[in-house]
Amino acid sequence: MVDVLLKDIRKSFGSMEVLHGISIEIARGEFVSLLGPSGCGKTTLLRIIAGLEGVSQGSVEIAGQDVTRLPPEKRDIAMMFQSYALLPHLSVAENVRFPLRMRGIGSREEQAERVRAALETVHLSAFAERRPRQLSGGQQQRVALARAIVSNPKVLLLDEPLSNLDARLREDMQVELIEMHKRLGLTTVFVTHDQEEALSLSDRIVLIQKGRVEQEGTPSDIYARPATHFASTFLGTANLVAAEIEGHGENAAARLADGQVLPLAGADAQPGPAMLAIRQEDVTLLAAGSVEGALRARVRTRVYLGARSRYVVELSDKELRVLAPNDSVFEGGEDVMLKIDPARIRILPAKET
Ligand code: ATP
């Protein structure tokens, strides 16, 4: 069953079109992230689903009903923003009850029961009578989440809800969101520019760039098989290396600009110019010397990250980023060999239209 259906959505502000025909289907109970860089149009799209923004063209359906022309309060949705604005003079429980009061949902007793259940869901039952300023940032965020789910909406819309939290709290809230989604099974649309957050939370990711859907799929699908240059660099920050593919099957190889040859046996390669997407963590650094199938390179910089280091390595005419464990360490200026598993190299078209 489809809960949210976007058909060919276009949106212009003045003469500037920012969404160029977006179609997305979201199934009941699915957790879908709209992921993309700043300015790609993801918030505008979420506001269109919410009814806070009209469309220039296209339609929005929620649970089978065309809601394109309906105001937000007539759509069965709840939205939580980055700036979640709790009302300071009301208690936590009153803040959570607020949408029920505004919409006249349920009797006083029913409202109290719903508030109790929502606070329990976000583990804040003990804080019901406190004021927002007596809570930590993470707790306030959870109150906002309780306020969003209290009316039991068909669809929960979240716009970068974790971006104001510090790293540790963010991780806690991510776990909380995953567990809440498992328990309640709410259809959820989550806007983020953070690829890790999208990978860890979503059933499905819709990658958006410049007002268009670039690619969609499960996190592991998009991560393992990015379809475009942008998808490979935005998710998992792959390196892009231009090459000429030579030979077929077991004899396939990629010739780099400096003439070095990278074996591609086992990779799905067609002869001709190509772009190789190579993930930072798929490169092994070895001491200089003659290593079968490895490439000569030079370390420019090493950045210590605790368990691992990030290297900037000069290969052919490119700078490559490599993430490697700290069991053997190479310093700036050192010659090294790079070993890359051909099965993990993604071969993309040399140029995109
Ligand atoms: P961010 O992550 O920075 O919030 P985003 O991907 O959510 O970015 P949007 O906020 O949807 O992007 O904005 C998409 C484009 O539309 C931007 O170029 C933005 O400047 C423009 N835009 C958004 N709202 C308006 C508005 N009310 N009037 C004019 N232009 C707007």
mmCIF file of C-alpha atoms and ligand atoms in Angstrom:
data_model
loop_
_atom_site.group_PDB
_atom_site.id
_atom_site.type_symbol
_atom_site.label_atom_id
_atom_site.label_comp_id
_atom_site.label_asym_id
_atom_site.label_seq_id
_atom_site.Cartn_x
_atom_site.Cartn_y
_atom_site.Cartn_z
ATOM 1 C CA MET A 1 0.000 0.000 0.000
ATOM 2 C CA VAL A 2 1.358 3.393 -1.019
ATOM 3 C CA ASP A 3 1.125 6.109 1.663
ATOM 4 C CA VAL A 4 2.798 9.012 -0.121
ATOM 5 C CA LEU A 5 2.709 9.390 -3.881
ATOM 6 C CA LEU A 6 4.441 12.325 -5.529
ATOM 7 C CA LYS A 7 3.772 12.665 -9.238
ATOM 8 C CA ASP A 8 5.983 14.827 -11.425
ATOM 9 C CA ILE A 9 6.373 17.617 -8.864
ATOM 10 C CA ARG A 10 7.675 20.895 -10.209
ATOM 11 C CA LYS A 11 8.219 23.972 -8.112
ATOM 12 C CA SER A 12 9.339 27.455 -9.070
ATOM 13 C CA PHE A 13 10.070 30.436 -6.866
ATOM 14 C CA GLY A 14 9.564 33.411 -9.192
ATOM 15 C CA SER A 15 11.297 32.509 -12.433
ATOM 16 C CA MET A 16 13.616 29.960 -10.775
ATOM 17 C CA GLU A 17 12.531 26.330 -11.011
ATOM 18 C CA VAL A 18 13.996 24.424 -8.016
ATOM 19 C CA LEU A 19 12.223 21.054 -8.451
ATOM 20 C CA HIS A 20 12.234 19.700 -11.987
ATOM 21 C CA GLY A 21 9.692 16.883 -12.045
ATOM 22 C CA ILE A 22 10.077 14.620 -9.018
ATOM 23 C CA SER A 23 8.109 11.377 -8.705
ATOM 24 C CA ILE A 24 8.429 9.234 -5.586
ATOM 25 C CA GLU A 25 6.335 6.411 -4.110
ATOM 26 C CA ILE A 26 6.565 5.718 -0.386
ATOM 27 C CA ALA A 27 4.995 2.556 0.983
ATOM 28 C CA ARG A 28 3.081 2.340 4.267
ATOM 29 C CA GLY A 29 5.484 1.992 7.174
ATOM 30 C CA GLU A 30 8.551 2.797 5.110
ATOM 31 C CA PHE A 31 11.345 5.048 6.439
ATOM 32 C CA VAL A 32 12.587 7.054 3.470
ATOM 33 C CA SER A 33 15.364 9.633 3.550
ATOM 34 C CA LEU A 34 15.547 12.506 1.104
ATOM 35 C CA LEU A 35 19.301 12.976 0.937
ATOM 36 C CA GLY A 36 21.198 15.665 -0.902
ATOM 37 C CA PRO A 37 23.501 18.653 -0.591
ATOM 38 C CA SER A 38 22.393 22.049 0.664
ATOM 39 C CA GLY A 39 20.077 23.768 -1.795
ATOM 40 C CA CYS A 40 19.105 20.630 -3.762
ATOM 41 C CA GLY A 41 15.420 21.144 -2.908
ATOM 42 C CA LYS A 42 14.788 18.488 -0.259
ATOM 43 C CA THR A 43 13.204 20.826 2.305
ATOM 44 C CA THR A 44 10.981 22.336 -0.373
ATOM 45 C CA LEU A 45 9.843 18.826 -1.300
ATOM 46 C CA LEU A 46 9.070 17.979 2.340
ATOM 47 C CA ARG A 47 7.131 21.235 2.744
ATOM 48 C CA ILE A 48 5.159 20.331 -0.376
ATOM 49 C CA ILE A 49 4.220 16.956 1.172
ATOM 50 C CA ALA A 50 3.221 18.824 4.350
ATOM 51 C CA GLY A 51 1.134 21.373 2.434
ATOM 52 C CA LEU A 52 3.240 24.311 3.670
ATOM 53 C CA GLU A 53 4.257 25.001 0.085
ATOM 54 C CA GLY A 54 2.148 24.687 -3.070
ATOM 55 C CA VAL A 55 3.310 22.972 -6.266
ATOM 56 C CA SER A 56 3.760 24.640 -9.638
ATOM 57 C CA GLN A 57 2.883 21.344 -11.303
ATOM 58 C CA GLY A 58 2.249 17.740 -10.289
ATOM 59 C CA SER A 59 0.265 16.134 -7.497
ATOM 60 C CA VAL A 60 0.600 14.839 -3.941
ATOM 61 C CA GLU A 61 -1.407 11.862 -2.687
ATOM 62 C CA ILE A 62 -1.484 10.697 0.928
ATOM 63 C CA ALA A 63 -3.060 7.299 1.669
ATOM 64 C CA GLY A 64 -4.782 7.275 -1.718
ATOM 65 C CA GLN A 65 -6.280 10.774 -1.416
ATOM 66 C CA ASP A 66 -5.226 13.650 -3.657
ATOM 67 C CA VAL A 67 -4.219 16.338 -1.142
ATOM 68 C CA THR A 68 -2.449 18.675 -3.580
ATOM 69 C CA ARG A 69 -4.855 21.522 -2.821
ATOM 70 C CA LEU A 70 -5.491 20.728 0.858
ATOM 71 C CA PRO A 71 -3.977 22.829 3.684
ATOM 72 C CA PRO A 72 -1.599 21.152 6.175
ATOM 73 C CA GLU A 73 -4.241 20.591 8.876
ATOM 74 C CA LYS A 74 -6.389 18.608 6.436
ATOM 75 C CA ARG A 75 -3.528 16.239 5.605
ATOM 76 C CA ASP A 76 -2.901 13.364 7.959
ATOM 77 C CA ILE A 77 0.729 14.340 8.618
ATOM 78 C CA ALA A 78 2.933 15.630 11.412
ATOM 79 C CA MET A 79 6.157 17.490 10.898
ATOM 80 C CA MET A 80 9.183 18.085 13.074
ATOM 81 C CA PHE A 81 11.717 20.714 12.137
ATOM 82 C CA GLN A 82 15.338 21.374 12.950
ATOM 83 C CA SER A 83 14.165 24.317 15.079
ATOM 84 C CA TYR A 84 11.539 22.505 17.067
ATOM 85 C CA ALA A 85 10.255 25.504 19.069
ATOM 86 C CA LEU A 86 8.633 24.227 22.248
ATOM 87 C CA LEU A 87 6.373 26.662 24.093
ATOM 88 C CA PRO A 88 8.434 27.769 27.122
ATOM 89 C CA HIS A 89 5.527 28.619 29.449
ATOM 90 C CA LEU A 90 3.860 25.209 29.042
ATOM 91 C CA SER A 91 4.879 21.989 30.747
ATOM 92 C CA VAL A 92 6.278 19.109 28.715
ATOM 93 C CA ALA A 93 2.891 17.348 28.845
ATOM 94 C CA GLU A 94 1.050 20.506 27.713
ATOM 95 C CA ASN A 95 3.503 20.995 24.860
ATOM 96 C CA VAL A 96 2.839 17.459 23.683
ATOM 97 C CA ARG A 97 -0.939 17.936 24.084
ATOM 98 C CA PHE A 98 -0.863 21.166 22.070
ATOM 99 C CA PRO A 99 -1.625 19.715 18.584
ATOM 100 C CA LEU A 100 -4.525 17.684 20.028
ATOM 101 C CA ARG A 101 -6.004 20.849 21.563
ATOM 102 C CA MET A 102 -5.508 22.860 18.367
ATOM 103 C CA ARG A 103 -7.206 20.232 16.240
ATOM 104 C CA GLY A 104 -9.841 19.360 18.832
ATOM 105 C CA ILE A 105 -8.844 15.679 18.814
ATOM 106 C CA GLY A 106 -10.393 13.536 21.600
ATOM 107 C CA SER A 107 -11.821 14.298 25.046
ATOM 108 C CA ARG A 108 -9.577 15.593 27.847
ATOM 109 C CA GLU A 109 -9.118 12.042 29.138
ATOM 110 C CA GLU A 110 -8.281 10.693 25.687
ATOM 111 C CA GLN A 111 -5.796 13.526 25.185
ATOM 112 C CA ALA A 112 -4.142 12.773 28.533
ATOM 113 C CA GLU A 113 -3.840 9.106 27.578
ATOM 114 C CA ARG A 114 -2.313 9.928 24.213
ATOM 115 C CA VAL A 115 0.178 12.322 25.796
ATOM 116 C CA ARG A 116 1.124 9.664 28.325
ATOM 117 C CA ALA A 117 1.714 7.089 25.548
ATOM 118 C CA ALA A 118 3.711 9.546 23.412
ATOM 119 C CA LEU A 119 5.946 10.518 26.350
ATOM 120 C CA GLU A 120 6.465 6.859 27.142
ATOM 121 C CA THR A 121 7.509 6.209 23.536
ATOM 122 C CA VAL A 122 10.286 8.803 23.804
ATOM 123 C CA HIS A 123 11.214 7.728 27.369
ATOM 124 C CA LEU A 124 10.209 11.001 29.004
ATOM 125 C CA SER A 125 7.335 9.901 31.256
ATOM 126 C CA ALA A 126 9.176 11.170 34.323
ATOM 127 C CA PHE A 127 9.526 14.684 32.869
ATOM 128 C CA ALA A 128 5.879 15.433 32.073
ATOM 129 C CA GLU A 129 5.535 18.315 34.518
ATOM 130 C CA ARG A 130 8.830 20.029 33.780
ATOM 131 C CA ARG A 131 9.230 23.162 31.660
ATOM 132 C CA PRO A 132 11.257 22.861 28.436
ATOM 133 C CA ARG A 133 14.110 24.992 29.851
ATOM 134 C CA GLN A 134 14.608 22.394 32.611
ATOM 135 C CA LEU A 135 15.504 19.787 29.975
ATOM 136 C CA SER A 136 18.676 19.096 28.007
ATOM 137 C CA GLY A 137 18.779 19.739 24.256
ATOM 138 C CA GLY A 138 18.319 16.044 23.517
ATOM 139 C CA GLN A 139 15.351 15.785 25.866
ATOM 140 C CA GLN A 140 13.746 18.845 24.270
ATOM 141 C CA GLN A 141 14.191 17.187 20.892
ATOM 142 C CA ARG A 142 12.402 14.112 22.224
ATOM 143 C CA VAL A 143 9.517 16.281 23.475
ATOM 144 C CA ALA A 144 9.215 17.682 19.949
ATOM 145 C CA LEU A 145 9.164 14.122 18.623
ATOM 146 C CA ALA A 146 6.419 13.170 21.105
ATOM 147 C CA ARG A 147 4.451 16.243 19.995
ATOM 148 C CA ALA A 148 4.822 15.116 16.358
ATOM 149 C CA ILE A 149 3.594 11.552 16.959
ATOM 150 C CA VAL A 150 0.841 12.309 19.510
ATOM 151 C CA SER A 151 -1.857 12.840 16.895
ATOM 152 C CA ASN A 152 -0.988 9.444 15.418
ATOM 153 C CA PRO A 153 -0.398 10.827 11.914
ATOM 154 C CA LYS A 154 -0.353 8.665 8.779
ATOM 155 C CA VAL A 155 2.927 10.230 7.775
ATOM 156 C CA LEU A 156 5.718 11.679 9.905
ATOM 157 C CA LEU A 157 7.882 14.320 8.218
ATOM 158 C CA LEU A 158 11.255 15.097 9.798
ATOM 159 C CA ASP A 159 13.446 17.947 8.555
ATOM 160 C CA GLU A 160 17.032 17.519 9.781
ATOM 161 C CA PRO A 161 15.696 16.927 13.303
ATOM 162 C CA LEU A 162 19.075 15.928 14.717
ATOM 163 C CA SER A 163 21.300 18.590 13.245
ATOM 164 C CA ASN A 164 21.325 20.792 16.372
ATOM 165 C CA LEU A 165 22.568 17.991 18.615
ATOM 166 C CA ASP A 166 26.166 17.186 19.474
ATOM 167 C CA ALA A 167 27.683 14.010 18.021
ATOM 168 C CA ARG A 168 26.967 11.737 20.996
ATOM 169 C CA LEU A 169 23.340 12.833 21.442
ATOM 170 C CA ARG A 170 22.823 12.535 17.729
ATOM 171 C CA GLU A 171 23.865 8.889 17.840
ATOM 172 C CA ASP A 172 21.515 8.252 20.783
ATOM 173 C CA MET A 173 18.629 9.917 18.959
ATOM 174 C CA GLN A 174 19.356 7.913 15.803
ATOM 175 C CA VAL A 175 18.991 4.713 17.810
ATOM 176 C CA GLU A 176 15.845 6.106 19.392
ATOM 177 C CA LEU A 177 14.362 6.927 15.983
ATOM 178 C CA ILE A 178 15.141 3.450 14.651
ATOM 179 C CA GLU A 179 13.526 1.809 17.684
ATOM 180 C CA MET A 180 10.506 4.123 17.576
ATOM 181 C CA HIS A 181 10.017 3.412 13.910
ATOM 182 C CA LYS A 182 10.154 -0.329 14.577
ATOM 183 C CA ARG A 183 7.573 -0.013 17.362
ATOM 184 C CA LEU A 184 5.112 2.361 15.709
ATOM 185 C CA GLY A 185 5.721 1.560 12.042
ATOM 186 C CA LEU A 186 4.920 5.155 11.029
ATOM 187 C CA THR A 187 5.520 6.070 7.416
ATOM 188 C CA THR A 188 8.417 8.470 7.796
ATOM 189 C CA VAL A 189 10.071 10.922 5.419
ATOM 190 C CA PHE A 190 13.379 12.178 6.757
ATOM 191 C CA VAL A 191 15.311 15.062 5.215
ATOM 192 C CA THR A 192 19.062 15.127 5.712
ATOM 193 C CA HIS A 193 22.286 16.169 4.039
ATOM 194 C CA ASP A 194 24.199 13.680 6.195
ATOM 195 C CA GLN A 195 24.938 10.507 4.273
ATOM 196 C CA GLU A 196 25.796 8.462 7.356
ATOM 197 C CA GLU A 197 22.517 9.384 8.976
ATOM 198 C CA ALA A 198 20.615 8.422 5.828
ATOM 199 C CA LEU A 199 22.514 5.129 5.537
ATOM 200 C CA SER A 200 21.902 4.139 9.134
ATOM 201 C CA LEU A 201 18.230 5.124 9.471
ATOM 202 C CA SER A 202 16.514 4.443 6.175
ATOM 203 C CA ASP A 203 14.722 1.570 4.516
ATOM 204 C CA ARG A 204 15.267 3.512 1.319
ATOM 205 C CA ILE A 205 17.244 6.570 0.268
ATOM 206 C CA VAL A 206 16.159 9.016 -2.414
ATOM 207 C CA LEU A 207 19.250 10.891 -3.478
ATOM 208 C CA ILE A 208 18.421 14.352 -4.794
ATOM 209 C CA GLN A 209 20.659 16.716 -6.677
ATOM 210 C CA LYS A 210 19.712 20.053 -8.228
ATOM 211 C CA GLY A 211 15.984 19.412 -7.952
ATOM 212 C CA ARG A 212 16.050 15.955 -9.528
ATOM 213 C CA VAL A 213 16.106 12.385 -8.210
ATOM 214 C CA GLU A 214 19.643 11.209 -8.884
ATOM 215 C CA GLN A 215 19.193 7.633 -7.637
ATOM 216 C CA GLU A 216 16.991 5.708 -5.220
ATOM 217 C CA GLY A 217 17.364 2.390 -3.499
ATOM 218 C CA THR A 218 18.142 0.668 -0.219
ATOM 219 C CA PRO A 219 21.164 2.075 1.637
ATOM 220 C CA SER A 220 23.302 -0.960 0.774
ATOM 221 C CA ASP A 221 22.200 -0.807 -2.873
ATOM 222 C CA ILE A 222 23.101 2.825 -3.349
ATOM 223 C CA TYR A 223 26.295 2.444 -1.371
ATOM 224 C CA ALA A 224 27.508 -0.616 -3.270
ATOM 225 C CA ARG A 225 26.193 0.386 -6.702
ATOM 226 C CA PRO A 226 26.163 4.154 -7.125
ATOM 227 C CA ALA A 227 24.845 4.901 -10.613
ATOM 228 C CA THR A 228 26.455 8.289 -11.218
ATOM 229 C CA HIS A 229 29.596 10.280 -10.442
ATOM 230 C CA PHE A 230 27.631 12.368 -7.948
ATOM 231 C CA ALA A 231 26.112 9.333 -6.192
ATOM 232 C CA SER A 232 29.533 7.719 -5.803
ATOM 233 C CA THR A 233 31.160 10.814 -4.348
ATOM 234 C CA PHE A 234 28.254 11.969 -2.166
ATOM 235 C CA LEU A 235 27.562 8.593 -0.573
ATOM 236 C CA GLY A 236 30.729 7.094 0.790
ATOM 237 C CA THR A 237 32.933 9.794 -0.751
ATOM 238 C CA ALA A 238 34.510 7.665 -3.474
ATOM 239 C CA ASN A 239 37.498 8.822 -5.505
ATOM 240 C CA LEU A 240 36.859 9.287 -9.210
ATOM 241 C CA VAL A 241 39.744 8.274 -11.471
ATOM 242 C CA ALA A 242 39.565 8.626 -15.264
ATOM 243 C CA ALA A 243 40.859 5.566 -17.132
ATOM 244 C CA GLU A 244 40.804 3.729 -20.448
ATOM 245 C CA ILE A 245 39.448 0.192 -20.137
ATOM 246 C CA GLU A 246 41.348 -2.360 -22.219
ATOM 247 C CA GLY A 247 40.594 -6.032 -22.854
ATOM 248 C CA HIS A 248 37.714 -8.199 -21.675
ATOM 249 C CA GLY A 249 36.822 -10.565 -18.830
ATOM 250 C CA GLU A 250 39.878 -12.016 -17.099
ATOM 251 C CA ASN A 251 42.167 -9.736 -19.170
ATOM 252 C CA ALA A 252 40.306 -6.500 -18.502
ATOM 253 C CA ALA A 253 42.448 -3.696 -17.118
ATOM 254 C CA ALA A 254 42.257 0.061 -16.648
ATOM 255 C CA ARG A 255 45.053 2.244 -18.025
ATOM 256 C CA LEU A 256 45.485 5.433 -16.014
ATOM 257 C CA ALA A 257 46.694 8.799 -17.360
ATOM 258 C CA ASP A 258 50.318 8.055 -16.341
ATOM 259 C CA GLY A 259 50.273 4.670 -18.133
ATOM 260 C CA GLN A 260 50.015 2.504 -15.016
ATOM 261 C CA VAL A 261 47.666 -0.432 -15.383
ATOM 262 C CA LEU A 262 45.126 -1.564 -12.817
ATOM 263 C CA PRO A 263 43.876 -5.140 -13.310
ATOM 264 C CA LEU A 264 40.068 -5.351 -13.445
ATOM 265 C CA ALA A 265 39.607 -9.128 -13.721
ATOM 266 C CA GLY A 266 36.147 -9.981 -12.490
ATOM 267 C CA ALA A 267 34.858 -6.429 -12.799
ATOM 268 C CA ASP A 268 32.052 -5.706 -15.242
ATOM 269 C CA ALA A 269 34.138 -3.729 -17.725
ATOM 270 C CA GLN A 270 33.577 -2.652 -21.331
ATOM 271 C CA PRO A 271 36.544 -1.400 -23.399
ATOM 272 C CA GLY A 272 36.755 2.387 -23.818
ATOM 273 C CA PRO A 273 37.001 5.488 -21.664
ATOM 274 C CA ALA A 274 35.508 5.198 -18.179
ATOM 275 C CA MET A 275 35.438 6.739 -14.737
ATOM 276 C CA LEU A 276 36.492 4.456 -11.882
ATOM 277 C CA ALA A 277 34.816 5.067 -8.538
ATOM 278 C CA ILE A 278 37.133 3.800 -5.808
ATOM 279 C CA ARG A 279 36.106 4.038 -2.169
ATOM 280 C CA GLN A 280 38.544 5.363 0.383
ATOM 281 C CA GLU A 281 38.296 2.205 2.472
ATOM 282 C CA ASP A 282 38.796 -0.165 -0.478
ATOM 283 C CA VAL A 283 42.427 0.798 -1.019
ATOM 284 C CA THR A 284 45.209 -1.028 0.821
ATOM 285 C CA LEU A 285 48.505 0.783 1.306
ATOM 286 C CA LEU A 286 51.661 -1.331 1.050
ATOM 287 C CA ALA A 287 55.344 -0.524 1.370
ATOM 288 C CA ALA A 288 57.048 0.489 -1.896
ATOM 289 C CA GLY A 289 58.357 -2.428 -3.916
ATOM 290 C CA SER A 290 57.172 -4.744 -6.576
ATOM 291 C CA VAL A 291 53.690 -5.975 -5.776
ATOM 292 C CA GLU A 292 51.726 -7.820 -8.449
ATOM 293 C CA GLY A 293 48.741 -5.747 -9.642
ATOM 294 C CA ALA A 294 49.491 -2.811 -7.317
ATOM 295 C CA LEU A 295 49.961 0.833 -8.369
ATOM 296 C CA ARG A 296 52.840 3.155 -7.532
ATOM 297 C CA ALA A 297 51.818 6.239 -5.575
ATOM 298 C CA ARG A 298 53.186 8.766 -3.095
ATOM 299 C CA VAL A 299 51.736 9.817 0.245
ATOM 300 C CA ARG A 300 51.150 13.553 0.485
ATOM 301 C CA THR A 301 49.487 13.850 3.878
ATOM 302 C CA ARG A 302 48.337 11.640 6.694
ATOM 303 C CA VAL A 303 45.564 12.683 9.090
ATOM 304 C CA TYR A 304 45.408 10.653 12.296
ATOM 305 C CA LEU A 305 41.830 9.589 13.167
ATOM 306 C CA GLY A 306 42.377 7.259 16.122
ATOM 307 C CA ALA A 307 41.787 3.712 14.928
ATOM 308 C CA ARG A 308 42.515 4.729 11.332
ATOM 309 C CA SER A 309 44.295 7.379 9.300
ATOM 310 C CA ARG A 310 43.076 9.281 6.286
ATOM 311 C CA TYR A 311 45.750 9.632 3.627
ATOM 312 C CA VAL A 312 45.928 11.925 0.660
ATOM 313 C CA VAL A 313 47.893 9.966 -1.926
ATOM 314 C CA GLU A 314 49.165 11.107 -5.341
ATOM 315 C CA LEU A 315 48.304 8.556 -8.014
ATOM 316 C CA SER A 316 48.807 9.273 -11.693
ATOM 317 C CA ASP A 317 47.390 12.793 -12.195
ATOM 318 C CA LYS A 318 44.964 12.474 -9.240
ATOM 319 C CA GLU A 319 44.879 12.909 -5.520
ATOM 320 C CA LEU A 320 43.238 9.935 -3.868
ATOM 321 C CA ARG A 321 41.787 9.767 -0.385
ATOM 322 C CA VAL A 322 42.462 6.528 1.434
ATOM 323 C CA LEU A 323 41.221 5.356 4.824
ATOM 324 C CA ALA A 324 43.534 2.775 6.328
ATOM 325 C CA PRO A 325 44.000 1.101 9.710
ATOM 326 C CA ASN A 326 46.957 2.283 11.755
ATOM 327 C CA ASP A 327 48.712 -1.112 11.911
ATOM 328 C CA SER A 328 51.248 0.092 9.364
ATOM 329 C CA VAL A 329 51.733 3.822 9.027
ATOM 330 C CA PHE A 330 53.133 5.815 6.098
ATOM 331 C CA GLU A 331 54.223 9.428 6.295
ATOM 332 C CA GLY A 332 54.058 12.373 3.880
ATOM 333 C CA GLY A 333 56.556 12.034 1.001
ATOM 334 C CA GLU A 334 56.808 8.264 1.273
ATOM 335 C CA ASP A 335 56.468 6.088 -1.844
ATOM 336 C CA VAL A 336 53.833 3.385 -1.460
ATOM 337 C CA MET A 337 51.952 0.774 -3.464
ATOM 338 C CA LEU A 338 48.152 0.783 -3.714
ATOM 339 C CA LYS A 339 46.264 -2.464 -3.924
ATOM 340 C CA ILE A 340 42.592 -2.236 -4.912
ATOM 341 C CA ASP A 341 40.195 -5.180 -5.049
ATOM 342 C CA PRO A 342 38.801 -5.101 -8.623
ATOM 343 C CA ALA A 343 35.450 -6.476 -7.470
ATOM 344 C CA ARG A 344 34.973 -3.324 -5.386
ATOM 345 C CA ILE A 345 35.743 -0.861 -8.148
ATOM 346 C CA ARG A 346 32.642 0.698 -9.671
ATOM 347 C CA ILE A 347 32.977 1.440 -13.374
ATOM 348 C CA LEU A 348 30.951 4.478 -14.480
ATOM 349 C CA PRO A 349 30.647 6.286 -17.814
ATOM 350 C CA ALA A 350 33.559 8.682 -18.468
ATOM 351 C CA LYS A 351 31.164 11.570 -18.997
ATOM 352 C CA GLU A 352 27.623 12.162 -17.869
ATOM 353 C CA THR A 353 25.036 14.075 -19.850
HETATM 354 P P1 ATP B 1 19.291 22.968 2.946
HETATM 355 O O1 ATP B 1 19.834 21.625 3.310
HETATM 356 O O2 ATP B 1 20.344 24.032 2.887
HETATM 357 O O3 ATP B 1 18.082 23.356 3.733
HETATM 358 P P2 ATP B 1 17.601 22.100 0.756
HETATM 359 O O4 ATP B 1 18.100 21.007 -0.116
HETATM 360 O O5 ATP B 1 16.610 21.744 1.780
HETATM 361 O O6 ATP B 1 18.831 22.855 1.413
HETATM 362 P P3 ATP B 1 15.668 23.996 -0.168
HETATM 363 O O7 ATP B 1 15.557 24.708 1.135
HETATM 364 O O8 ATP B 1 14.561 23.120 -0.577
HETATM 365 O O9 ATP B 1 17.032 23.187 -0.229
HETATM 366 O O10 ATP B 1 15.923 25.076 -1.300
HETATM 367 C C1 ATP B 1 16.029 24.746 -2.679
HETATM 368 C C2 ATP B 1 16.241 26.008 -3.490
HETATM 369 O O11 ATP B 1 15.061 26.811 -3.440
HETATM 370 C C3 ATP B 1 17.358 26.901 -2.973
HETATM 371 O O12 ATP B 1 18.041 27.430 -4.083
HETATM 372 C C4 ATP B 1 16.634 27.970 -2.203
HETATM 373 O O13 ATP B 1 17.365 29.165 -2.218
HETATM 374 C C5 ATP B 1 15.330 28.111 -2.963
HETATM 375 N N1 ATP B 1 14.210 28.525 -2.095
HETATM 376 C C6 ATP B 1 13.692 27.808 -1.068
HETATM 377 N N2 ATP B 1 12.633 28.457 -0.505
HETATM 378 C C7 ATP B 1 12.491 29.612 -1.192
HETATM 379 C C8 ATP B 1 11.581 30.717 -1.113
HETATM 380 N N3 ATP B 1 10.596 30.752 -0.210
HETATM 381 N N4 ATP B 1 11.731 31.723 -2.005
HETATM 382 C C9 ATP B 1 12.706 31.682 -2.943
HETATM 383 N N5 ATP B 1 13.592 30.682 -3.078
HETATM 384 C C10 ATP B 1 13.504 29.652 -2.222
#
